[in-house]
Tab-separated table of C-alpha atoms and ligand atoms in Angstrom:
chain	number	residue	atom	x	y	z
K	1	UNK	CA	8.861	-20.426	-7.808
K	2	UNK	CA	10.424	-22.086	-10.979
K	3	UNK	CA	13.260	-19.980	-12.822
K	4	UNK	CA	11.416	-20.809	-16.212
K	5	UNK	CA	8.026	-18.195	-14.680
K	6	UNK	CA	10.843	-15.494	-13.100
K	7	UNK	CA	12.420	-15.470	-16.730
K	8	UNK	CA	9.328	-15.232	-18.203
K	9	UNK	CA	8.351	-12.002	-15.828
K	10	UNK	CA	11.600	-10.885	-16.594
K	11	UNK	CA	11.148	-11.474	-20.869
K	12	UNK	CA	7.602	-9.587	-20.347
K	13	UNK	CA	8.875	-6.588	-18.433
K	14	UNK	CA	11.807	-5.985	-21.251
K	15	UNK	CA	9.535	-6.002	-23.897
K	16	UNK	CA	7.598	-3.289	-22.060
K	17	UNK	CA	4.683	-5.675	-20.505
K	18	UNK	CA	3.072	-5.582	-17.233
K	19	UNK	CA	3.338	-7.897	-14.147
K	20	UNK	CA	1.309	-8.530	-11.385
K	21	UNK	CA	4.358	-8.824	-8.976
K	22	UNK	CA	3.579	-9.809	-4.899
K	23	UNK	CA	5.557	-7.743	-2.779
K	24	UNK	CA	5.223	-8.403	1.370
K	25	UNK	CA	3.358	-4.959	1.433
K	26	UNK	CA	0.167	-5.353	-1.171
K	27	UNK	CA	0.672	-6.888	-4.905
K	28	UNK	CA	2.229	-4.685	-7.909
K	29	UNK	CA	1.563	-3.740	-11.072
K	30	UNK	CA	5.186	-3.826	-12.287
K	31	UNK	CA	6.642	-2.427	-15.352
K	32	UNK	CA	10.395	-1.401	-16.833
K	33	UNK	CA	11.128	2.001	-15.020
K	34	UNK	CA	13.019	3.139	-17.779
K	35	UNK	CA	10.784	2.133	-20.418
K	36	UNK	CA	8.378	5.443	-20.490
K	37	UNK	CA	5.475	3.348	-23.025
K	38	UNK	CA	5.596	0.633	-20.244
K	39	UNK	CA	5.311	2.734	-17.542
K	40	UNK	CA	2.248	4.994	-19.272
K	41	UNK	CA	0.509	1.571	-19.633
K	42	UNK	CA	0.781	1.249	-15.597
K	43	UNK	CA	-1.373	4.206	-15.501
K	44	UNK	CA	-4.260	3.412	-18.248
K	45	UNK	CA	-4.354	0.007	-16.563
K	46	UNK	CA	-4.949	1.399	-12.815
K	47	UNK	CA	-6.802	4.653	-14.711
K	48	UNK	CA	-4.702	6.377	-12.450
K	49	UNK	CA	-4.230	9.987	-13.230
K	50	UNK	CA	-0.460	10.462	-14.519
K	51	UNK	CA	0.334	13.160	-11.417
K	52	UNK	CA	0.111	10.687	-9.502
K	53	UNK	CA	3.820	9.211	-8.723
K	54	UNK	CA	4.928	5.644	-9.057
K	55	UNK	CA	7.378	3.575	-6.825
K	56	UNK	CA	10.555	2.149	-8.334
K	57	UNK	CA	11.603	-0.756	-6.432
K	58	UNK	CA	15.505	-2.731	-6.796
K	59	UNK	CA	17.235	-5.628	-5.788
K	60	UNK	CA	19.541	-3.483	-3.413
K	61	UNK	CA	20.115	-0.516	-1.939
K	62	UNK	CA	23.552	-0.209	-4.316
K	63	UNK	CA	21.184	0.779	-7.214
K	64	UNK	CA	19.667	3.836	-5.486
K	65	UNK	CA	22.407	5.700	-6.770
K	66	UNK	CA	21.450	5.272	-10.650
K	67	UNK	CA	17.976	6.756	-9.666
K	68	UNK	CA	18.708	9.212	-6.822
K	69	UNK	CA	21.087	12.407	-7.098
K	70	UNK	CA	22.398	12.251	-4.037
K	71	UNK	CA	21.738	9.721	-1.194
K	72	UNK	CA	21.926	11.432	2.070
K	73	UNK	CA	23.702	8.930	4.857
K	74	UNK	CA	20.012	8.474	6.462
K	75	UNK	CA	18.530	7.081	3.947
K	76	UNK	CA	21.830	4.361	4.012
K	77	UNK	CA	21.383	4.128	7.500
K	78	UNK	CA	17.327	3.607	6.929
K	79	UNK	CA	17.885	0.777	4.270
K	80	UNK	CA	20.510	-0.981	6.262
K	81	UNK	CA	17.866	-1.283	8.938
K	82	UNK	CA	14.729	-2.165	7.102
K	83	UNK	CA	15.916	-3.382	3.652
K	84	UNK	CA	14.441	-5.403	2.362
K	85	UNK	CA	11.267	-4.413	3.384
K	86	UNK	CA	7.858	-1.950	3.743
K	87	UNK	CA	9.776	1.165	3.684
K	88	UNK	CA	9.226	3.910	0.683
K	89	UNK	CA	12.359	6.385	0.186
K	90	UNK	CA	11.442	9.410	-1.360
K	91	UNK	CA	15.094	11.048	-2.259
K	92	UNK	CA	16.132	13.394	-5.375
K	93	UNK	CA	16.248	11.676	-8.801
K	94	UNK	CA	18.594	12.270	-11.035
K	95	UNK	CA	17.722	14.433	-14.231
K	96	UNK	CA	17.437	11.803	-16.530
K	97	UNK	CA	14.827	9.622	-14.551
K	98	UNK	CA	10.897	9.901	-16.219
K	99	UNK	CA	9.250	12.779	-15.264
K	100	UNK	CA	6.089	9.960	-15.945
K	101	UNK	CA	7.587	8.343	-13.253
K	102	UNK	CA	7.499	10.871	-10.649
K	103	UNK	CA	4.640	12.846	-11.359
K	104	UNK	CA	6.597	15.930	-12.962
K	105	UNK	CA	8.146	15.977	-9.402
K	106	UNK	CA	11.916	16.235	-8.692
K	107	UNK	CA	11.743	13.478	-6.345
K	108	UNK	CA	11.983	9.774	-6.622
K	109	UNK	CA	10.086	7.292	-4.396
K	110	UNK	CA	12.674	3.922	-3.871
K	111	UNK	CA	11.732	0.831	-2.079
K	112	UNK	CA	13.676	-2.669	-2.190
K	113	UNK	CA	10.841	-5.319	-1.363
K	114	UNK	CA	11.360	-8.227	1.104
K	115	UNK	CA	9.008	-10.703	-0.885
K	116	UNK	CA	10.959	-13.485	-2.381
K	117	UNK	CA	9.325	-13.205	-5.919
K	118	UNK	CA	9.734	-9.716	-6.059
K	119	UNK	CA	13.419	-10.044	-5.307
K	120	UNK	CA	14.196	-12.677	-7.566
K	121	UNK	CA	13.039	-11.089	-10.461
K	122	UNK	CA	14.230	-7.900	-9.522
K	123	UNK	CA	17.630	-9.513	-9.457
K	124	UNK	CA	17.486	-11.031	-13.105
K	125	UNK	CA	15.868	-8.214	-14.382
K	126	UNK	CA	18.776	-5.918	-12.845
K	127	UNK	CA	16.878	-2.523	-13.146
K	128	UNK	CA	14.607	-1.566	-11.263
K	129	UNK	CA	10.693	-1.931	-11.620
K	130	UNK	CA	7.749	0.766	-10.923
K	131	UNK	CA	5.172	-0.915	-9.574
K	132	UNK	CA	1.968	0.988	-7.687
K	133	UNK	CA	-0.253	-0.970	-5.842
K	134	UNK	CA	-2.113	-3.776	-8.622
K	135	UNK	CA	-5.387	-2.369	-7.954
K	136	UNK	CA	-7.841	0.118	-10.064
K	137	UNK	CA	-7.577	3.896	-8.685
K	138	UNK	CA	-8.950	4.763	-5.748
K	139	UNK	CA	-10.112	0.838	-4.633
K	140	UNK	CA	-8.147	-1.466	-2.204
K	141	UNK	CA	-4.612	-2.775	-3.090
K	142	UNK	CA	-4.866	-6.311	-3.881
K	143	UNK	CA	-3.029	-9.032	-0.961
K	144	UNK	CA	-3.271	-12.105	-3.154
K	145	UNK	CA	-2.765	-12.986	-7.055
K	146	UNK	CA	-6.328	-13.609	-7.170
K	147	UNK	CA	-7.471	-10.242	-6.321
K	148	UNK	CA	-5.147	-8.682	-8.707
K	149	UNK	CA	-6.783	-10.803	-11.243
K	150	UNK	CA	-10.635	-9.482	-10.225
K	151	UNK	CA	-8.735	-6.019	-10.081
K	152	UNK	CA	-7.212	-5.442	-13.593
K	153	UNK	CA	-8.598	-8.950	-15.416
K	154	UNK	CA	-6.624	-8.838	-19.336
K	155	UNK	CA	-5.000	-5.829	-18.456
K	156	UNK	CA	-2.203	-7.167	-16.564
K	157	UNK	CA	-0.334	-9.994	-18.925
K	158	UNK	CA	1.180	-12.166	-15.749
K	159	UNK	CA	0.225	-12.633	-12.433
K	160	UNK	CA	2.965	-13.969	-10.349
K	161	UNK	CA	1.721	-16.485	-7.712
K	162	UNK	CA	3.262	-15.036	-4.398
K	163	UNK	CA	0.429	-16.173	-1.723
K	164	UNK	CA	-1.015	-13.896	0.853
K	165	UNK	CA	1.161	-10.911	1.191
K	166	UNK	CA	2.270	-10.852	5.091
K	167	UNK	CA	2.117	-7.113	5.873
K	168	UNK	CA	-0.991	-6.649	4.320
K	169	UNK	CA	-1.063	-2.437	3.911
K	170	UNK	CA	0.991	-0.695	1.798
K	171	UNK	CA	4.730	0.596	2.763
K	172	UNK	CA	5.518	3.669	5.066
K	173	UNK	CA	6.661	6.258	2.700
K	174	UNK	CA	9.111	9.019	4.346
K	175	UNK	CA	10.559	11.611	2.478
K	176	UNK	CA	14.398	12.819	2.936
K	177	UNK	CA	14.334	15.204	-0.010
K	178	UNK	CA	13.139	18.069	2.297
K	179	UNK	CA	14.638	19.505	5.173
K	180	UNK	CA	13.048	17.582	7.772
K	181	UNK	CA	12.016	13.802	7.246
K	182	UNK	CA	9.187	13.682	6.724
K	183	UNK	CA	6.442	10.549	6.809
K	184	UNK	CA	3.817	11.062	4.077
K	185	UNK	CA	2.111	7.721	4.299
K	186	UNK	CA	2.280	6.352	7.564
K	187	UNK	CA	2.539	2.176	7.594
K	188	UNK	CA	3.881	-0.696	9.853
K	189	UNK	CA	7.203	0.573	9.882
K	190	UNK	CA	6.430	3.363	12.333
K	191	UNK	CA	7.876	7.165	13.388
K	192	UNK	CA	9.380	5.484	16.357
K	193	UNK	CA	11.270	3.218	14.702
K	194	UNK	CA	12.417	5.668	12.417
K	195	UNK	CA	13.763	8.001	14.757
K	196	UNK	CA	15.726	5.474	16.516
K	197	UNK	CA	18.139	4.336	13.162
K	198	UNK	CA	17.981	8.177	12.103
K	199	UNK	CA	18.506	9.445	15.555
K	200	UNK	CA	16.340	13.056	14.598
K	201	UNK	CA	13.078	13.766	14.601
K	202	UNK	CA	10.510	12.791	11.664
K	203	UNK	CA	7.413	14.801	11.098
K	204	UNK	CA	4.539	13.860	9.407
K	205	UNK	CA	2.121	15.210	6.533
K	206	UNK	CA	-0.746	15.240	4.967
K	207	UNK	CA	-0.866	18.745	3.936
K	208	UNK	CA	0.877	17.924	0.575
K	209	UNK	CA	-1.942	15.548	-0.133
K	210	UNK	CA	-2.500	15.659	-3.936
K	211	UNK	CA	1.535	14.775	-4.508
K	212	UNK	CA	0.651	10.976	-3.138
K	213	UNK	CA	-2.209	9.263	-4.692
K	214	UNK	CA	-2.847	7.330	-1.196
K	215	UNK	CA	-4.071	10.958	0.284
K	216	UNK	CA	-7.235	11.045	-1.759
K	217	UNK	CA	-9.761	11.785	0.254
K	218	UNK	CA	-11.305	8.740	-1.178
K	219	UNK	CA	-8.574	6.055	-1.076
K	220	UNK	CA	-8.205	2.266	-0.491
K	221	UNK	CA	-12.263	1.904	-0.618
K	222	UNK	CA	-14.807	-1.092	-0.439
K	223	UNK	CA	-18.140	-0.336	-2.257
K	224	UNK	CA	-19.765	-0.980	0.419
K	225	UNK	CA	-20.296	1.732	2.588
K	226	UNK	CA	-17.544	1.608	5.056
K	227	UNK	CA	-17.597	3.392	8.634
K	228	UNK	CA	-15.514	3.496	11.646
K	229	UNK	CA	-16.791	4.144	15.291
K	230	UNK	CA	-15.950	4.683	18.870
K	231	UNK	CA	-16.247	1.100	20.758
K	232	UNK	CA	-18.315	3.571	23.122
K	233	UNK	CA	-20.990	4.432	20.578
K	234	UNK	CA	-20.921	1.126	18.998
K	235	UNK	CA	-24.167	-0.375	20.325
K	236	UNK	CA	-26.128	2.299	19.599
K	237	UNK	CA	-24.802	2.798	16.119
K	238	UNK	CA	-25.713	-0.924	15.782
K	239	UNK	CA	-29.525	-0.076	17.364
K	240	UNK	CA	-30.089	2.142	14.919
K	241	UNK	CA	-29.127	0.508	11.496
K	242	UNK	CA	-32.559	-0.244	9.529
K	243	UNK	CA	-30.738	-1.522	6.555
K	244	UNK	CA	-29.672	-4.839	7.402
K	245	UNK	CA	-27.381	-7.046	7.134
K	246	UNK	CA	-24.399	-5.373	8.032
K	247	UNK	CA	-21.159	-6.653	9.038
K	248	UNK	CA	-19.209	-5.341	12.248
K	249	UNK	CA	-15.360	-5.814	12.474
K	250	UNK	CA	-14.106	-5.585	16.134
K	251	UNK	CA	-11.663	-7.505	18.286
K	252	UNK	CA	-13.288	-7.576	21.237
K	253	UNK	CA	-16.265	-10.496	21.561
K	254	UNK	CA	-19.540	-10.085	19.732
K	255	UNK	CA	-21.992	-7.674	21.909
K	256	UNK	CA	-24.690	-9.695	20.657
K	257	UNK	CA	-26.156	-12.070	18.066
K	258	UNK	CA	-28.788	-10.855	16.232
K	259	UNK	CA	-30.193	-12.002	12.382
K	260	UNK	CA	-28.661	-9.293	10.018
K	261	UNK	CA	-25.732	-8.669	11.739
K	262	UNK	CA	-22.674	-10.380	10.970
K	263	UNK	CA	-19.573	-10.186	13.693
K	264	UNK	CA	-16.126	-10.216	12.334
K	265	UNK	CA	-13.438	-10.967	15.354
K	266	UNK	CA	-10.515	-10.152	14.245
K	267	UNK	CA	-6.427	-9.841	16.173
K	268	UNK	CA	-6.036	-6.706	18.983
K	269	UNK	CA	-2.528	-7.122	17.676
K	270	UNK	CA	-1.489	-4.546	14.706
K	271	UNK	CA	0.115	-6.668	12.762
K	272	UNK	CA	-2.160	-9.785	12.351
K	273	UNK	CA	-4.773	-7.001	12.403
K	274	UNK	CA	-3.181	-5.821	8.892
K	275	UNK	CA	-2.102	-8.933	7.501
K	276	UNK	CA	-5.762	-9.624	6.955
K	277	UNK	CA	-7.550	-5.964	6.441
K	278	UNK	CA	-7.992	-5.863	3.221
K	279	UNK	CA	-8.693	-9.497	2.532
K	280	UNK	CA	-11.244	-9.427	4.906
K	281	UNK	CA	-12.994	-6.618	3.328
K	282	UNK	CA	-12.458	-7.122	-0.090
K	283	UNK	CA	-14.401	-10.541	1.200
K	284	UNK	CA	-17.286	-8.505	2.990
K	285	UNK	CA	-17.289	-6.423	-0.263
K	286	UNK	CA	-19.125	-9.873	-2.240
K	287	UNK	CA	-21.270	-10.289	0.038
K	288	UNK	CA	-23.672	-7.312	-0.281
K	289	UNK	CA	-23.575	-6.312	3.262
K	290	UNK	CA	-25.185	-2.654	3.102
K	291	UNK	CA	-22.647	-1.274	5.407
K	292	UNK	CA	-19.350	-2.785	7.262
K	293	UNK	CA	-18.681	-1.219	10.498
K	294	UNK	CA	-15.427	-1.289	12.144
K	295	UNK	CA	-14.599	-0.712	15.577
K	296	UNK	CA	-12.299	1.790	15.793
K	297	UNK	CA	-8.522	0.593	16.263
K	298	UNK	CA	-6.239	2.236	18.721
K	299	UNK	CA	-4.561	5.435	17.986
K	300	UNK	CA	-1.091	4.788	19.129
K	301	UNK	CA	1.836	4.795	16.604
K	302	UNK	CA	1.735	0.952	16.037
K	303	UNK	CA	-1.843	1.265	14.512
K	304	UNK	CA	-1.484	4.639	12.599
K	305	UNK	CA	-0.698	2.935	9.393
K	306	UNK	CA	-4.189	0.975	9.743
K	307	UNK	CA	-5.962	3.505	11.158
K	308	UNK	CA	-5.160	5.861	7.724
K	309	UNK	CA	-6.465	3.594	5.491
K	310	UNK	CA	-9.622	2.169	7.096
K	311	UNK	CA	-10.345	6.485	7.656
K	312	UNK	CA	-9.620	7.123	3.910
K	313	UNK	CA	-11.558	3.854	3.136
K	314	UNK	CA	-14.323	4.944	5.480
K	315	UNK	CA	-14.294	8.667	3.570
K	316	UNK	CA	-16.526	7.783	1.110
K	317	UNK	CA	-19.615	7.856	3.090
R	1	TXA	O1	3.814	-1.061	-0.350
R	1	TXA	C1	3.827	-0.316	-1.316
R	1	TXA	O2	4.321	0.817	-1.282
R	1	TXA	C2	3.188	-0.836	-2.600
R	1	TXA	C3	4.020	-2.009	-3.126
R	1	TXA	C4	3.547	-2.527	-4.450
R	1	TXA	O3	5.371	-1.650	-3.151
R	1	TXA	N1	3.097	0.190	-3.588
R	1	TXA	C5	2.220	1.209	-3.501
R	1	TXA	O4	2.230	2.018	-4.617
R	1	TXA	O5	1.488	1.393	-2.548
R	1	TXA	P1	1.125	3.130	-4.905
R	1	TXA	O6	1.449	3.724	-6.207
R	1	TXA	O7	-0.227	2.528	-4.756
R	1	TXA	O8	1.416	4.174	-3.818
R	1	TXA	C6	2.647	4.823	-3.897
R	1	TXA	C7	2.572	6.110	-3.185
R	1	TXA	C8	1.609	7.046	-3.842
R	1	TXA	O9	0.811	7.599	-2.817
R	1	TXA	C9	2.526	8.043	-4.492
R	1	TXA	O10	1.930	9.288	-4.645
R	1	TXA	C10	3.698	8.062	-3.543
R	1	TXA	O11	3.855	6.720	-3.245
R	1	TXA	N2	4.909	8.551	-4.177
R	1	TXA	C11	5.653	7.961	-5.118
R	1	TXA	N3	6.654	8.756	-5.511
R	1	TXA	C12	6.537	9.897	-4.788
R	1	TXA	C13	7.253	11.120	-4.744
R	1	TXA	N4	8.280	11.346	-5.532
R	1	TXA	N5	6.838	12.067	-3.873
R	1	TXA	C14	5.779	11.867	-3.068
R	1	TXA	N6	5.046	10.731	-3.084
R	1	TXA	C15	5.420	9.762	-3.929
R	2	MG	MG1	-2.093	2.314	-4.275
């Protein structure tokens, strides 16, 4: 990427602008966490409601400490291991941090992205940026520049070109403000992994679901219809679909080829699998399928990240 387009990312974010900013997760909407007018626009853009928190991502995990109170030694041991990268710290900010930012919460969510883009204007712009997922509330996060544009259109004043993002779902968030870590958004960095660096054990919640916007009980959704269902009670489902065409998402072979149905084969490995979720179905979304049916993905840590959001996709049926 030129210097002249990271300097001009950089010019648009100090005068209070928004950026559509690829991360290796999902793309951003980015804005100057310490401007509060820039970071209100983040919210009118995504029509987010303002309790829901924001992410402020860095350059490094040296500027935690101008955002978070007091950095507990796992969450140094945490970044060491996967920073840069799709992990979401959620630590105690310090008082003078937007209250915009964090929902009226205490607590800070702090993430230093492993996208090259990201990090190069992250390090010229030497603050750090919030950035939510680019996409309007409640649909899927955007994994290329294009989709940010069909998300948010004028409202976003640069789109950074930053190809397919290679995770593909957004970051694991875990939160270390509490007494026990705790995962509140589960994602390809998994409770396994964490454990190991942290060497205790990491619980996870949903019960606090109205604090993270990704809880909705209608999150990360298609239009169309979406559903998920047992590989045992597949053909049946299939059988008894009168609205056609559908689309089926599996990765095992097509059971069958009939007119109406279209098969989608995608990777039995989880992370190819999420590198292209939500392209795939933002994809099957244009095509005016009346429902997409996915086979449902195992249910082993690896796949818990996926299996969230296709569920919370899947709630709106
Ligand atoms: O991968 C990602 O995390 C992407 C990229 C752009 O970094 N960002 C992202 O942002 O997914 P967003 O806003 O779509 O989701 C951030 C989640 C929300 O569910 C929000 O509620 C939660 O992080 N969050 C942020 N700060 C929090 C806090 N202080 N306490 C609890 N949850 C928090
Ligand atoms: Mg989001």
């Amino acid at each position: 990427m030129p210097q002249e387009i990271i300097q001009q990312a950089v010019d648009l974010l100090q005068s209070g602008k928004l950026i559509g900013l690829p991360t290796e997760t999902v793309y951003g909407l980015g804005a100057d966490a310490r401007n509060p007018e820039a970071i209100a626009k983040i919210f009118l853009a995504k029509e987010r409601p303002f309790t829901h928190p924001l992410i402020v991502h860095l350059a490094s995990f040296d500027q935690v400490k101008d955002w978070a109170i007091s950095v507990p030694p796992e969450a140094e041991k945490l970044a060491q291991a996967f920073w840069p990268g799709p992990l979401t710290l959620i630590l105690k900010k310090r008082p003078e941090v937007s209250e915009l930012l964090t929902g009226g919460q205490d607590t800070i969510g702090l993430r230093v992205p492993a996208h090259p883009v990201a990090l190069a204007v992250l390090q010229e712009f030497k603050s750090g940026i919030a950035a939510p997922s680019a996409n309007r509330f409640s649909r899927i996060s955007p994994t290329t520049a294009n989709a940010v544009r069909e998300e948010l259109g004028s409202k976003v004043d640069l789109v950074l070109e930053g190809g397919t993002c290679d995770i593909g779902i957004e970051s694991t968030i875990l939160d270390l403000s509490r007494a026990q870590p705790t995962i509140l958004r589960p994602g390809m960095i998994t409770r396994a992994e964490v454990e190991q660096i942290i060497q205790k054990p990491v619980s996870y919640s949903r019960e606090d679901a109205p604090r993270v916007s990704g809880m909705d009980h209608v999150h990360y959704a298609p239009e169309t219809s979406l559903v998920m269902i047992a590989t045992h009670d597949l053909p049946k489902f299939i059988e008894q679909q009168t609205e056609l065409p559908i689309a089926v998402i599996t990765t095992h072979k097509p059971l069958f080829q009939r007119e109406g149905i279209e098969w989608i084969v995608m990777s039995g490995e989880p992370h190819p699998f999420a590198h292209e979720l939500y392209i795939t179905l933002r994809e099957l979304d244009k095509q005016g399928f009346k429902k997409i049916i996915i086979e449902e993905v195992p249910q082993t840590d690896a796949w818990l990240g996926i299996c969230d959001r296709i569920s919370r996709g899947a709630a709106k049926l």
